[in-house]
Short mmCIF file of C-alpha atoms (C1' of nucleotides) in Angstrom, two decimals:
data_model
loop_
_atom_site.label_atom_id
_atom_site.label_comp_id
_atom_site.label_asym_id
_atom_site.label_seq_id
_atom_site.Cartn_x
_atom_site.Cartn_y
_atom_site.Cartn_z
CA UNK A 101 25.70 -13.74 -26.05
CA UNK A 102 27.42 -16.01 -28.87
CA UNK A 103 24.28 -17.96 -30.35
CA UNK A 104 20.57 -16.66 -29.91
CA UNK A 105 17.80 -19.07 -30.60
CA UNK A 106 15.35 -18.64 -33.07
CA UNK A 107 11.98 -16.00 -32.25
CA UNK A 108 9.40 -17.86 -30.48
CA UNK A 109 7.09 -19.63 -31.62
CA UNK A 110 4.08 -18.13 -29.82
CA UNK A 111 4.78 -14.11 -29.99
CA UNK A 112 4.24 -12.49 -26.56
CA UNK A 113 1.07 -10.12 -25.97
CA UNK A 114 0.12 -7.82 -23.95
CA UNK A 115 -3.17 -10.00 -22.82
CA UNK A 116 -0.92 -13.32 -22.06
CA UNK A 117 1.18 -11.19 -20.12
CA UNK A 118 -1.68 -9.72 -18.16
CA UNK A 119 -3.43 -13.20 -17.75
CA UNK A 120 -0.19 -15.04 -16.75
CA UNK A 121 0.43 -12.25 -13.97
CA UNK A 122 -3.11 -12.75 -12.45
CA UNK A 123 -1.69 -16.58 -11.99
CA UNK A 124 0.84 -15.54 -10.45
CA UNK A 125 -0.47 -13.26 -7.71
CA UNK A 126 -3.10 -15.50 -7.38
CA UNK A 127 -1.02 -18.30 -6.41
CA UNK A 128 1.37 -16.42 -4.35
CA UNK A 129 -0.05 -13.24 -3.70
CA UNK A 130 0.91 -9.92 -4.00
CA UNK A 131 4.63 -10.48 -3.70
CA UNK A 132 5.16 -13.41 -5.84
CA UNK A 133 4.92 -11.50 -9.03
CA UNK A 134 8.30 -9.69 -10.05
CA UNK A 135 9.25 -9.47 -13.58
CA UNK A 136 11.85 -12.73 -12.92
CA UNK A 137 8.88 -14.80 -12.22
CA UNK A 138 6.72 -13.57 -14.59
CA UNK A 139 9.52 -14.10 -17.09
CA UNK A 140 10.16 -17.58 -16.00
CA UNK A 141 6.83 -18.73 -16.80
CA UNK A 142 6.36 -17.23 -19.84
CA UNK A 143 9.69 -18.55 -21.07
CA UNK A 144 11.70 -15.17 -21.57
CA UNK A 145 13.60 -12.76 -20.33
CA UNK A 146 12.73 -9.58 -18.47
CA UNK A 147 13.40 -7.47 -20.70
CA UNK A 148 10.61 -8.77 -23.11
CA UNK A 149 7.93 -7.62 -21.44
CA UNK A 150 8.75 -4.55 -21.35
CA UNK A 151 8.09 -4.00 -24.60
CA UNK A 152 4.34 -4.46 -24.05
CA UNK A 153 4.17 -3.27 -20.48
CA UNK A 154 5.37 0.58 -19.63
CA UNK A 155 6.15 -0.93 -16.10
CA UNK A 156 4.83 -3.19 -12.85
CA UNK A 157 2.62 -0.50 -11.90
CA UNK A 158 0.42 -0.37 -15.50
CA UNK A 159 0.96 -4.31 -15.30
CA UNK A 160 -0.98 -4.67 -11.92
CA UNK A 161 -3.32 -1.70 -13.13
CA UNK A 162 -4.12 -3.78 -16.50
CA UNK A 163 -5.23 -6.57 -14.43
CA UNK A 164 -7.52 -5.34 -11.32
CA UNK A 165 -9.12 -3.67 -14.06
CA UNK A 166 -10.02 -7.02 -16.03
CA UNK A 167 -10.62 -8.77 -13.02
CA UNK A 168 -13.31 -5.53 -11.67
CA UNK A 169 -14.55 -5.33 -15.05
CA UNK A 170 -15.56 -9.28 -15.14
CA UNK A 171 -17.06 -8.95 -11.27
CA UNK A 172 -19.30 -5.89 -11.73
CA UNK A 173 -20.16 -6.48 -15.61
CA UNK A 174 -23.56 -8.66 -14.86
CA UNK A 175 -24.97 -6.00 -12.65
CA UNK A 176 -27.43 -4.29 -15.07
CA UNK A 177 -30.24 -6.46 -13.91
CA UNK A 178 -33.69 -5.40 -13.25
CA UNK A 179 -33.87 -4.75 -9.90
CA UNK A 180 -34.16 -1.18 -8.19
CA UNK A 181 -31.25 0.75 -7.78
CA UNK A 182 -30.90 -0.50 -3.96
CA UNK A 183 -30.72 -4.22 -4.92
CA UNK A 184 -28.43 -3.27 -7.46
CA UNK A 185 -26.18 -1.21 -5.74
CA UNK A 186 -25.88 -4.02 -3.35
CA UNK A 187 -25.24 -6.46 -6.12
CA UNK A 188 -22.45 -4.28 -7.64
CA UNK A 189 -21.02 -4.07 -4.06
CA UNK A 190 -20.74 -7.90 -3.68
CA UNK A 191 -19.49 -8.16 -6.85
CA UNK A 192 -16.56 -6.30 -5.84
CA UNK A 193 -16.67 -7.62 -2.32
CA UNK A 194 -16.40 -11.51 -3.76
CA UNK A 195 -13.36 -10.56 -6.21
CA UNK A 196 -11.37 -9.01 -3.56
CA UNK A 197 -12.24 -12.27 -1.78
CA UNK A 198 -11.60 -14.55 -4.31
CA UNK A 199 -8.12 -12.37 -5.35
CA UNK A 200 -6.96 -10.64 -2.52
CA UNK A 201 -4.29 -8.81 -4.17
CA UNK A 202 -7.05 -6.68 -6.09
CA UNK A 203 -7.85 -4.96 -2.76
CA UNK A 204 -4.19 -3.72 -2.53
CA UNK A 205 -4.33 -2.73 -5.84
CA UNK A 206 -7.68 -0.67 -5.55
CA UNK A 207 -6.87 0.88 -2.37
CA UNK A 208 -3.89 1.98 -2.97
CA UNK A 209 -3.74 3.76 -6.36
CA UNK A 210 -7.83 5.44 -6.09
CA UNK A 211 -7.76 6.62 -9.75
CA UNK A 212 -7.26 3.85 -11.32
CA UNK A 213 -9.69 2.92 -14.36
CA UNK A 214 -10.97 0.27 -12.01
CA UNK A 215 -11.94 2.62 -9.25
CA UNK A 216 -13.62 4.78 -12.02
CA UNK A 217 -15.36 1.46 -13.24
CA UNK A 218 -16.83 1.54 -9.97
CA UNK A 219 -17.82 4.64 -9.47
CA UNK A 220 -19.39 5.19 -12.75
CA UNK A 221 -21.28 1.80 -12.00
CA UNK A 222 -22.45 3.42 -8.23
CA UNK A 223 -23.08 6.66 -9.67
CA UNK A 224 -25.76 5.03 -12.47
CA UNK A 225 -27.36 3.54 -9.64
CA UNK A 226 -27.16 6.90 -7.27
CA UNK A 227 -28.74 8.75 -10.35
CA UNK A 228 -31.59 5.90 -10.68
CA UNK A 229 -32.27 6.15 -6.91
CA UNK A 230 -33.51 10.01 -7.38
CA UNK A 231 -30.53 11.74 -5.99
CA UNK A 232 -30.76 15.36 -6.97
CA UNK A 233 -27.75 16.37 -9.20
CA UNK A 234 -25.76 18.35 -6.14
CA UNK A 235 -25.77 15.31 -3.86
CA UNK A 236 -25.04 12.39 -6.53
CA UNK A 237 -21.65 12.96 -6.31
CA UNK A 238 -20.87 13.21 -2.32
CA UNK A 239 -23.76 9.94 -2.51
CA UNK A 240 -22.03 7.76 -5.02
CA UNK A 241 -18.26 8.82 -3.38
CA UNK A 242 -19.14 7.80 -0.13
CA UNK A 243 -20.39 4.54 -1.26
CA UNK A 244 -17.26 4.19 -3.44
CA UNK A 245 -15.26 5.21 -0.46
CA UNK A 246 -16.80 2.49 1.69
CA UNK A 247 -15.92 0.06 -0.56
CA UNK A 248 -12.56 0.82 -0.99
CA UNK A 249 -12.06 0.87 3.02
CA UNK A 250 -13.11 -3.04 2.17
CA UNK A 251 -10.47 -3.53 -0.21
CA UNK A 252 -7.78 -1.97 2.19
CA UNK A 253 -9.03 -4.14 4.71
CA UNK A 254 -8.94 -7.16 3.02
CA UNK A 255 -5.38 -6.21 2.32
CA UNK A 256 -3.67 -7.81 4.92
CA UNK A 257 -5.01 -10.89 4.78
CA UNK A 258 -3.01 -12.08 1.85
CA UNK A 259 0.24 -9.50 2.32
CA UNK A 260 0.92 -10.20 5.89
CA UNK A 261 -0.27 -13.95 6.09
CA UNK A 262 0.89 -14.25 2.99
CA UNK A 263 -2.45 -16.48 1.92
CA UNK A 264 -1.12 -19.25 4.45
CA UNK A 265 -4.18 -18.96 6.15
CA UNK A 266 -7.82 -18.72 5.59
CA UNK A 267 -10.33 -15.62 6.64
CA UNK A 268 -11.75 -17.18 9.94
CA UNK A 269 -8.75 -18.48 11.25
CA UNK A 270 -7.44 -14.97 11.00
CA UNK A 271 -10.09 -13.27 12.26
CA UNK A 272 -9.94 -15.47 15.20
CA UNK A 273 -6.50 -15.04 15.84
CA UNK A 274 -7.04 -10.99 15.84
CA UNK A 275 -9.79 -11.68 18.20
CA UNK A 276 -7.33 -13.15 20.16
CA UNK A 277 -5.34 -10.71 20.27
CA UNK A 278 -7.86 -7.61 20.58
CA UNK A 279 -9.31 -9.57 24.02
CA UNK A 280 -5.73 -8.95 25.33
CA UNK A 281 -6.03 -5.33 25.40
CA UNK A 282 -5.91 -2.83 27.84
CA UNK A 283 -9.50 -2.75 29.48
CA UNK A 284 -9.51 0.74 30.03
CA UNK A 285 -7.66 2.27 27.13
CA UNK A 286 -9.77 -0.22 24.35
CA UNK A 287 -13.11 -1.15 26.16
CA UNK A 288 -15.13 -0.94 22.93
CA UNK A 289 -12.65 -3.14 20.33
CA UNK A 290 -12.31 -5.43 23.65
CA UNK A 291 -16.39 -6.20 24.17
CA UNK A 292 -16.33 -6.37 19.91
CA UNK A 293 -13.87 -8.78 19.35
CA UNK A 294 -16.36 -11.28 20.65
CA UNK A 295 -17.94 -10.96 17.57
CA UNK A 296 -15.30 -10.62 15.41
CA UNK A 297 -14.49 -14.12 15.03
CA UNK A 298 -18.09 -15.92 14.31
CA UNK A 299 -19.23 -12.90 12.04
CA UNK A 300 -19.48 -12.94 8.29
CA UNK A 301 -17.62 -10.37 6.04
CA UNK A 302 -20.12 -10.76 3.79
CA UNK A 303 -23.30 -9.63 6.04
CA UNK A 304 -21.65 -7.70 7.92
CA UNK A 305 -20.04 -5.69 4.40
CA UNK A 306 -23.76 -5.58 3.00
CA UNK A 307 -24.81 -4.13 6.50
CA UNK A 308 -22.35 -1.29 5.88
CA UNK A 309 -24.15 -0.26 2.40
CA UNK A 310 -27.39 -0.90 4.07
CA UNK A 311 -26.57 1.81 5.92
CA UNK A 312 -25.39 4.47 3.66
CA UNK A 313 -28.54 3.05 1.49
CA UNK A 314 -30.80 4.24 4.29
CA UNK A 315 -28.72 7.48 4.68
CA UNK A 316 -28.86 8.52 1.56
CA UNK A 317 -32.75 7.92 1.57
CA UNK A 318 -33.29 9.76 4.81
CA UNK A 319 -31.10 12.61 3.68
CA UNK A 320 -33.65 12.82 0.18
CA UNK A 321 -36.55 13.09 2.59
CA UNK A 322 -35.29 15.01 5.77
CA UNK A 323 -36.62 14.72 8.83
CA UNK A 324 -35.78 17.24 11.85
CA UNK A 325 -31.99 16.33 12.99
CA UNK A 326 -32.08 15.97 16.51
CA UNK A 327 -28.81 15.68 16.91
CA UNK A 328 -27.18 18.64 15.71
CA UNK B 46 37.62 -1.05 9.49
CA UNK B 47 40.92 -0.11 10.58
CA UNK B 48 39.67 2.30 13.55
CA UNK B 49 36.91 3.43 15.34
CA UNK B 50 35.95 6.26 16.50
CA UNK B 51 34.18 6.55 19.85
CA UNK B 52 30.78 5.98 21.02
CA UNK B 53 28.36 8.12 20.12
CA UNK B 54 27.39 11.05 22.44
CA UNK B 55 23.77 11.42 22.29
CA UNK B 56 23.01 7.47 22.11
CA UNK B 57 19.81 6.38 19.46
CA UNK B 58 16.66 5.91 20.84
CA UNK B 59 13.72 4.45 19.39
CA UNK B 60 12.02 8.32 19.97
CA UNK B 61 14.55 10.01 18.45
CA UNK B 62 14.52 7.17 15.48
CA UNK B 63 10.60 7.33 15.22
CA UNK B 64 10.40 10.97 15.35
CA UNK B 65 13.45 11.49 12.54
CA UNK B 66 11.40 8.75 10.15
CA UNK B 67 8.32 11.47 10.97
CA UNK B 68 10.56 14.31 9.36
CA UNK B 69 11.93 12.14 6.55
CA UNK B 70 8.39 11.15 5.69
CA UNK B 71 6.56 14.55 6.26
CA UNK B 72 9.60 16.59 3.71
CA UNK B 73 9.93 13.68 0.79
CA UNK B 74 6.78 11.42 1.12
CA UNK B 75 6.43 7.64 1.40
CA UNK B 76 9.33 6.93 -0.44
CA UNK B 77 11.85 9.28 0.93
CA UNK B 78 12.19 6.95 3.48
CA UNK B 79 14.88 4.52 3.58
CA UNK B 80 17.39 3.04 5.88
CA UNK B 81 20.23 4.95 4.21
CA UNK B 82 18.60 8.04 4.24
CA UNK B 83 17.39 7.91 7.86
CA UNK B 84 20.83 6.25 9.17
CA UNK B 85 22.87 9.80 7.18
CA UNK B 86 20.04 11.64 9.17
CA UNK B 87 21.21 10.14 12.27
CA UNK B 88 24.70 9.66 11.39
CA UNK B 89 25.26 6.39 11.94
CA UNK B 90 24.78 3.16 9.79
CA UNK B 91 21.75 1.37 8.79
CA UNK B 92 22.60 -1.72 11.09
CA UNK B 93 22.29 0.65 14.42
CA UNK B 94 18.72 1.23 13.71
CA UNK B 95 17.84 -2.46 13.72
CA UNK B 96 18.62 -2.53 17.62
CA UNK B 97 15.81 -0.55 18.28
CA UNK B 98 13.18 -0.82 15.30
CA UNK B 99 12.78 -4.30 14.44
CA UNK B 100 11.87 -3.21 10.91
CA UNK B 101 11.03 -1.02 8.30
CA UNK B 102 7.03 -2.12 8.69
CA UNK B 103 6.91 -1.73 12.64
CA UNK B 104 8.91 1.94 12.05
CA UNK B 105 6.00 3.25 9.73
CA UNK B 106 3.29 1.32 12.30
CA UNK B 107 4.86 3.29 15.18
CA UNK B 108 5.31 6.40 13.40
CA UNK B 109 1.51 6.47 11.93
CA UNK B 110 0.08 5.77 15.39
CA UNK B 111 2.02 8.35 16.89
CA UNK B 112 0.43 11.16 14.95
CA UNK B 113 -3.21 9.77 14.62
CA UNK B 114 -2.79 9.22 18.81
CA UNK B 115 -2.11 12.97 18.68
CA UNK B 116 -4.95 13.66 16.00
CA UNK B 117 -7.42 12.30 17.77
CA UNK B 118 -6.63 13.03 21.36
CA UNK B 119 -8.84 16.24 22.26
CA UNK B 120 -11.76 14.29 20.77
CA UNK B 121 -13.89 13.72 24.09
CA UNK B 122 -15.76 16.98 23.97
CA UNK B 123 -18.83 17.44 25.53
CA UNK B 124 -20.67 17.87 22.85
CA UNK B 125 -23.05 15.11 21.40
CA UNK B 126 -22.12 11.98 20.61
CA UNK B 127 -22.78 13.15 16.44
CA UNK B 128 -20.60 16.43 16.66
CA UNK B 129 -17.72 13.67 18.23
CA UNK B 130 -17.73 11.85 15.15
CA UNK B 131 -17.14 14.24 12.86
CA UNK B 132 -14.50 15.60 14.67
CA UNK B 133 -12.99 12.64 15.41
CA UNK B 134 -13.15 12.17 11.69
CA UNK B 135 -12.24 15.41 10.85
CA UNK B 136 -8.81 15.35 13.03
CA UNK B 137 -7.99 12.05 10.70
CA UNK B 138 -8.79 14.09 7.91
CA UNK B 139 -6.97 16.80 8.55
CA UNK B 140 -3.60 14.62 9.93
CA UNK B 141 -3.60 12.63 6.50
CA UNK B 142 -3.73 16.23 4.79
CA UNK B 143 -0.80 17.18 6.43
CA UNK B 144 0.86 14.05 5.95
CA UNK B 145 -0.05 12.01 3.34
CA UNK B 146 2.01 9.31 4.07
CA UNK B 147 -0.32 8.37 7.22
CA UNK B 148 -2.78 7.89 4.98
CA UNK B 149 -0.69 5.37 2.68
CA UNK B 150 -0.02 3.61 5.50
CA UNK B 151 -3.80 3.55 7.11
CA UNK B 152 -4.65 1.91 3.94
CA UNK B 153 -2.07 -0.56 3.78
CA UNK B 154 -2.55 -2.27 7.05
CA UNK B 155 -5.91 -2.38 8.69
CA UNK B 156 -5.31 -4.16 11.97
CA UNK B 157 -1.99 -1.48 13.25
CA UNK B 158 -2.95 0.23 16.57
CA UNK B 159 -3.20 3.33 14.79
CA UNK B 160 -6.43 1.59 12.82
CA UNK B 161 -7.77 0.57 16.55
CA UNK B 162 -7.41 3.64 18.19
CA UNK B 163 -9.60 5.14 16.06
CA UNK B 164 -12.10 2.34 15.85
CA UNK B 165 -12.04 2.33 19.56
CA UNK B 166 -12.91 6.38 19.29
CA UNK B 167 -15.34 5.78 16.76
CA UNK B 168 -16.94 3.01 19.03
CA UNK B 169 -17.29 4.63 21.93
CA UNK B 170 -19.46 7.44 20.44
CA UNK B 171 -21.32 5.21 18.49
CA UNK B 172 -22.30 3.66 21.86
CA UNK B 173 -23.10 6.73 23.40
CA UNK B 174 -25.24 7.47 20.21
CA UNK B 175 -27.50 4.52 21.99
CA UNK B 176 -27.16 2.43 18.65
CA UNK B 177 -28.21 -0.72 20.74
CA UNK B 178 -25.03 -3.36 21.14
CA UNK B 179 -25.72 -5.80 18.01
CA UNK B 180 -25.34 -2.96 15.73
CA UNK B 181 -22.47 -1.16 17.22
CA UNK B 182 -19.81 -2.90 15.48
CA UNK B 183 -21.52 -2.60 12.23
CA UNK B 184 -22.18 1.10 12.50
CA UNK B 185 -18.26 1.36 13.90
CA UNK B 186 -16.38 -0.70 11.18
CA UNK B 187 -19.06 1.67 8.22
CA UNK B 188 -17.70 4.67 9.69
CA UNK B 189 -13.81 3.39 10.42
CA UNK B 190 -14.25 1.46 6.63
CA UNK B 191 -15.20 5.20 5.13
CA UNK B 192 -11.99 6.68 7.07
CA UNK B 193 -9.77 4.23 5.43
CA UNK B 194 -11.23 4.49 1.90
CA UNK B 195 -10.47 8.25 2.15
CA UNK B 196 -6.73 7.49 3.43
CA UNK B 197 -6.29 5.36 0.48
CA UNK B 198 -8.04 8.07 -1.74
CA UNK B 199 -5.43 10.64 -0.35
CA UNK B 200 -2.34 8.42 -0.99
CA UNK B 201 -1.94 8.85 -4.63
CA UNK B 202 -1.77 12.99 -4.24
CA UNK B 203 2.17 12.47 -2.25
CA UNK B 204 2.98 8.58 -3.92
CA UNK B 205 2.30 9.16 -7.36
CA UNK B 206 2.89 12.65 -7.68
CA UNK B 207 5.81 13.43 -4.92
CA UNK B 208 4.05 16.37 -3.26
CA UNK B 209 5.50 18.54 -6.11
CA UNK B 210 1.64 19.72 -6.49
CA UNK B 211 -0.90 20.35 -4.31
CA UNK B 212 -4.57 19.22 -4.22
CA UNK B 213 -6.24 21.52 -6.09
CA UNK B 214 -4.25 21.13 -9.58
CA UNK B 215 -3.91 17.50 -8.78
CA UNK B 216 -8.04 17.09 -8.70
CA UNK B 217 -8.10 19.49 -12.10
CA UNK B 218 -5.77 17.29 -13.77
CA UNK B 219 -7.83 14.76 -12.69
CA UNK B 220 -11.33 16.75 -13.87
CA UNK B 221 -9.30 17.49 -17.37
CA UNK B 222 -9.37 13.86 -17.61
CA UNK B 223 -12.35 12.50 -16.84
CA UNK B 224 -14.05 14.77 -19.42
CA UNK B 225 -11.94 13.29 -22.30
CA UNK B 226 -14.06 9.68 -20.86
CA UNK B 227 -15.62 7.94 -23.79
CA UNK B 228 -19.35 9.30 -22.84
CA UNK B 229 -20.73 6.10 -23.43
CA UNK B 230 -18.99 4.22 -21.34
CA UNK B 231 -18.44 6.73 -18.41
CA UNK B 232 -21.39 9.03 -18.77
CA UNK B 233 -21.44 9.93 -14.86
CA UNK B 234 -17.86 10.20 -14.02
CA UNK B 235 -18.06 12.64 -17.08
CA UNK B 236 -20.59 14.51 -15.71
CA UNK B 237 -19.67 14.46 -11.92
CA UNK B 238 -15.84 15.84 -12.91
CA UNK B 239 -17.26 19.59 -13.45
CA UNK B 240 -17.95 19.30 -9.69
CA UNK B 241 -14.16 18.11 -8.75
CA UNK B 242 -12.01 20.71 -9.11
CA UNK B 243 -13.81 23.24 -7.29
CA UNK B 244 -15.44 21.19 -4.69
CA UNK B 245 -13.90 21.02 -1.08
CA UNK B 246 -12.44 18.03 0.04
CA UNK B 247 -12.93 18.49 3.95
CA UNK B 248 -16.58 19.00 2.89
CA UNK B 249 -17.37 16.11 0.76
CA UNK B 250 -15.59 14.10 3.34
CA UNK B 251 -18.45 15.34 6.38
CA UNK B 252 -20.68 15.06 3.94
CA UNK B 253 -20.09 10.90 3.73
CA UNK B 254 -19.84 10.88 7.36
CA UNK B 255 -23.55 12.94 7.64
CA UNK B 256 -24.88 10.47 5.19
CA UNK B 257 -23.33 7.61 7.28
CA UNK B 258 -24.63 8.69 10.76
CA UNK B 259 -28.33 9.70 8.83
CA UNK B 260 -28.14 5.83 8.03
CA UNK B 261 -27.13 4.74 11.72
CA UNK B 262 -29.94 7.36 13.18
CA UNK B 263 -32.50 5.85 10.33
CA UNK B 264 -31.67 1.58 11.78
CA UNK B 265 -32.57 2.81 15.29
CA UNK B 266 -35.72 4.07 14.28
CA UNK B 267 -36.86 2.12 11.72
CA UNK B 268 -39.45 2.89 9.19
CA UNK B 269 -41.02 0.60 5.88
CA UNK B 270 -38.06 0.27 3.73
CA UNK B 271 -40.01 0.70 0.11
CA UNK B 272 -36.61 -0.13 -1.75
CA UNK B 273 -36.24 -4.10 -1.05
"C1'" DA C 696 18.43 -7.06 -52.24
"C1'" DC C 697 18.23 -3.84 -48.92
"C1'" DC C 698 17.12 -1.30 -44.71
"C1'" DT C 699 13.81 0.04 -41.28
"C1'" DT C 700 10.77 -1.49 -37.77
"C1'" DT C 701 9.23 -4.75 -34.43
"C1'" DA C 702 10.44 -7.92 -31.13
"C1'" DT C 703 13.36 -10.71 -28.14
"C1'" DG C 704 16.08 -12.13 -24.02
"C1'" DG C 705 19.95 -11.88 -21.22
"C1'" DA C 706 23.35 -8.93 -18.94
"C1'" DA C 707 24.09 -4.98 -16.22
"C1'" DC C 708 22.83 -1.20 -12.92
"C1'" DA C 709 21.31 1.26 -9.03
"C1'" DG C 710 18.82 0.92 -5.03
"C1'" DC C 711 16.28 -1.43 -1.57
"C1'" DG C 712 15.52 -4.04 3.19
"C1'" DT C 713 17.93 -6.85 5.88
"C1'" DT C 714 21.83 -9.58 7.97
"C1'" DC C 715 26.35 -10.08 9.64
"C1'" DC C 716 30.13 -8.96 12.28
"C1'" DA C 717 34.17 -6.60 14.15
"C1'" DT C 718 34.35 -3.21 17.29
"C1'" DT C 719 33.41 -0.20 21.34
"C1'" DC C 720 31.74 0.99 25.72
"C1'" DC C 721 29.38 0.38 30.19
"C1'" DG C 722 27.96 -1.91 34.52
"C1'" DG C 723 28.47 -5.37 37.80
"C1'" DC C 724 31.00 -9.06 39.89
"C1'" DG C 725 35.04 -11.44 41.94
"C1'" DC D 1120 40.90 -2.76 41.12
"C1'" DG D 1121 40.75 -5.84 36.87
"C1'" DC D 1122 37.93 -8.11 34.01
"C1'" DC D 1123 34.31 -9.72 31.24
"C1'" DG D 1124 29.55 -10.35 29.29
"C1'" DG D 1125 26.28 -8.03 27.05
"C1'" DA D 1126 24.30 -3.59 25.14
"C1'" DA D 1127 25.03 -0.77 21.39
"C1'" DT D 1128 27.20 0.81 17.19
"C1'" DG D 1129 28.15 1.39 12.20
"C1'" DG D 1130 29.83 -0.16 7.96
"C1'" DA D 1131 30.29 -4.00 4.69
"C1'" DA D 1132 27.97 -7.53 2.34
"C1'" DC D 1133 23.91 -10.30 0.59
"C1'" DG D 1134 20.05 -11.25 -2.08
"C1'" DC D 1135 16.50 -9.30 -4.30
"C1'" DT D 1136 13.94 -5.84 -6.80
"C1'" DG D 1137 12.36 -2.74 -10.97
"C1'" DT D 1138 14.34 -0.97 -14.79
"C1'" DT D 1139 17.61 0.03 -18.69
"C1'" DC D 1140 20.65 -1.32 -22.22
"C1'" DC D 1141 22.02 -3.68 -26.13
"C1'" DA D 1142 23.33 -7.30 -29.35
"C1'" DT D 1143 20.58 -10.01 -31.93
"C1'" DA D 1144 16.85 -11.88 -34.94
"C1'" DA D 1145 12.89 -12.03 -37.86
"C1'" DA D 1146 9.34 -9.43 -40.56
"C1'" DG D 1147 7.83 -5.96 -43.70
"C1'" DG D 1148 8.11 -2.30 -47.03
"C1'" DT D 1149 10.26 -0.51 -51.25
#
DNA sequence: ACCTTTATGGAACAGCGTTCCATTCCGGCG
DNA sequence: CGCCGGAATGGAACGCTGTTCCATAAAGGT
């Protein structure tokens, strides 16, 4: 226009940039960050950031990986490979939780430096458990894989609610809803949904790698399949 | 405007609307899809299709559950309750291969009828596996969770590259870069990406769902667990 | 002193989902 | 039969988005 101000006094970065948009979507979700907001609050225009930021997608890539590198960067305790797979799996678990928008993020963009954060984290543990070479990979995938099926289904939570409401009242008001079906077309999600509103994400999340835990263990030291 | 011509002679229907969105979807991917594009399909404006689709959200919901209803529907075999699974699992497989926008949208919104259909499939063999009733729903939701996290792992081949490539150069452009990982920091994604580009996707996938139903089979009959 | 590079911020653009509304037709009622 | 309310249509318009463009300003090298 006619008369520009002078440069800033505080030069942009790409780090502010990235910490001011985790504010954001924290406060308002997934949604609430567009480059007009995120310009607002850092006092520019849009067209500043993108000089530090390619584009919204590397923006929201740049910052589930920060926030997944902080949850799963205390996991190199002791413990055997079991407790610490399960310790690196809350640790993701509790940042989706804490900042649902990460669980959009990871689920829907699977080769993300975050998702390989993960899996190289899994697949340290996979290697300590004994896992012979061939089966590390399928092993530490499916693990990776289960976990991600968490983040998608934390999704929701925030997008559709939009973070109005908190996890039990949701859950409740799906089990509310799931009772109402058809009888004969859903009997199992019908007799479930009992339990769907008093249960805990969190046990019943750890139950989940509990279980590929104790498949992966069986399948090192097979027994006949009866099943097949 | 001035004048109008007459009314239509086939008239819309939510069918045809659903099953033109399918079409859209299936030729350009997720983002093919608009109301433009769909209303030029149909030849009329975008403000006809709001009569019958209440909105862009509740098209993609009916249009995913359509074709997983269909992808899972010769499921009740009479084989065992183990084989059912992995077909079950399999015919989701195999419908987010041939449209990858089903699995974008799996991911995206865990509680859409498509997502319960197949939990109620999923449940019902897990009953007849004789997993006693507390742990059904955990054994369910570990196998439905491990669905999902492939559907989200399967969006990125049509979203981020528009279906201009298929699967096996997308996973060795993926393998080309894993192996340029700093081996410090990524030493088993480095060493697992050999494996990628030749492996089999439908065959890692069983794989996770063997290792998943080895852990269900292990919980019912218990033995010490020497990891805790 | 100059000119290139880095950096800024606001305007402009194309496209999106959605809403609005004038218009058309059909079915039932007086 | 005439009419009229509501179902259905389709195109314009709205507000918003991510992104691009560009005039400007300071900093840095020579």
């Amino acid at each position: 226009m006619t008369d520009r101000s002078e440069r800033r006094a505080e030069p942009l970065s790409r780090e502010q940039i990235v910490a001011t948009a985790i504010a954001i979507l924290d406060e308002g979700g997934a949604d609430a960050l567009t480059f007009r907001t995120l310009a607002a609050r850092l006092a520019t225009g849009s067209g500043a950031i993108y000089w530090h930021v390619a584009d919204k997608q590397t923006l929201l890539t740049a910052a589930t990986d920060q926030l997944v590198a902080q949850a799963i960067a205390h996991v190199n305790g002791g413990a055997s490979p079991n407790e610490a797979i399960r310790v690196l799996a809350l640790g993701v678990f509790d940042a989706i939780d804490a900042h649902p928008w990460v669980g959009v993020q990871l689920a829907n963009d699977p080769w993300q430096p975050a998702v390989l954060r993960i899996l190289e984290a899994v697949g340290a543990q996979v290697t300590a458990l004994g896992v012979p070479k061939q089966a590390r990979f399928n092993a530490a995938t499916a693990l990776l894989r289960f976990i991600l099926g968490l983040a998608g289904q934390y999704a929701v939570g925030s997008s559709r609610f939009g973070g109005e409401m908190d996890r039990t009242t949701l859950l409740t008001e799906v089990a509310a809803r799931w009772v109402q079906l058809d009888p004969v077309e859903h009997p199992f999600v019908r007799q479930v949904a009992a339990e769907l509103s008093g249960h805990d994400d969190r046990q019943q999340f750890l139950a989940g790698v509990d279980l590929i835990l104790a498949g992966i263990e069986r399948s090192r030291r097979p027994t006949r399949d009866t099943s097949r």
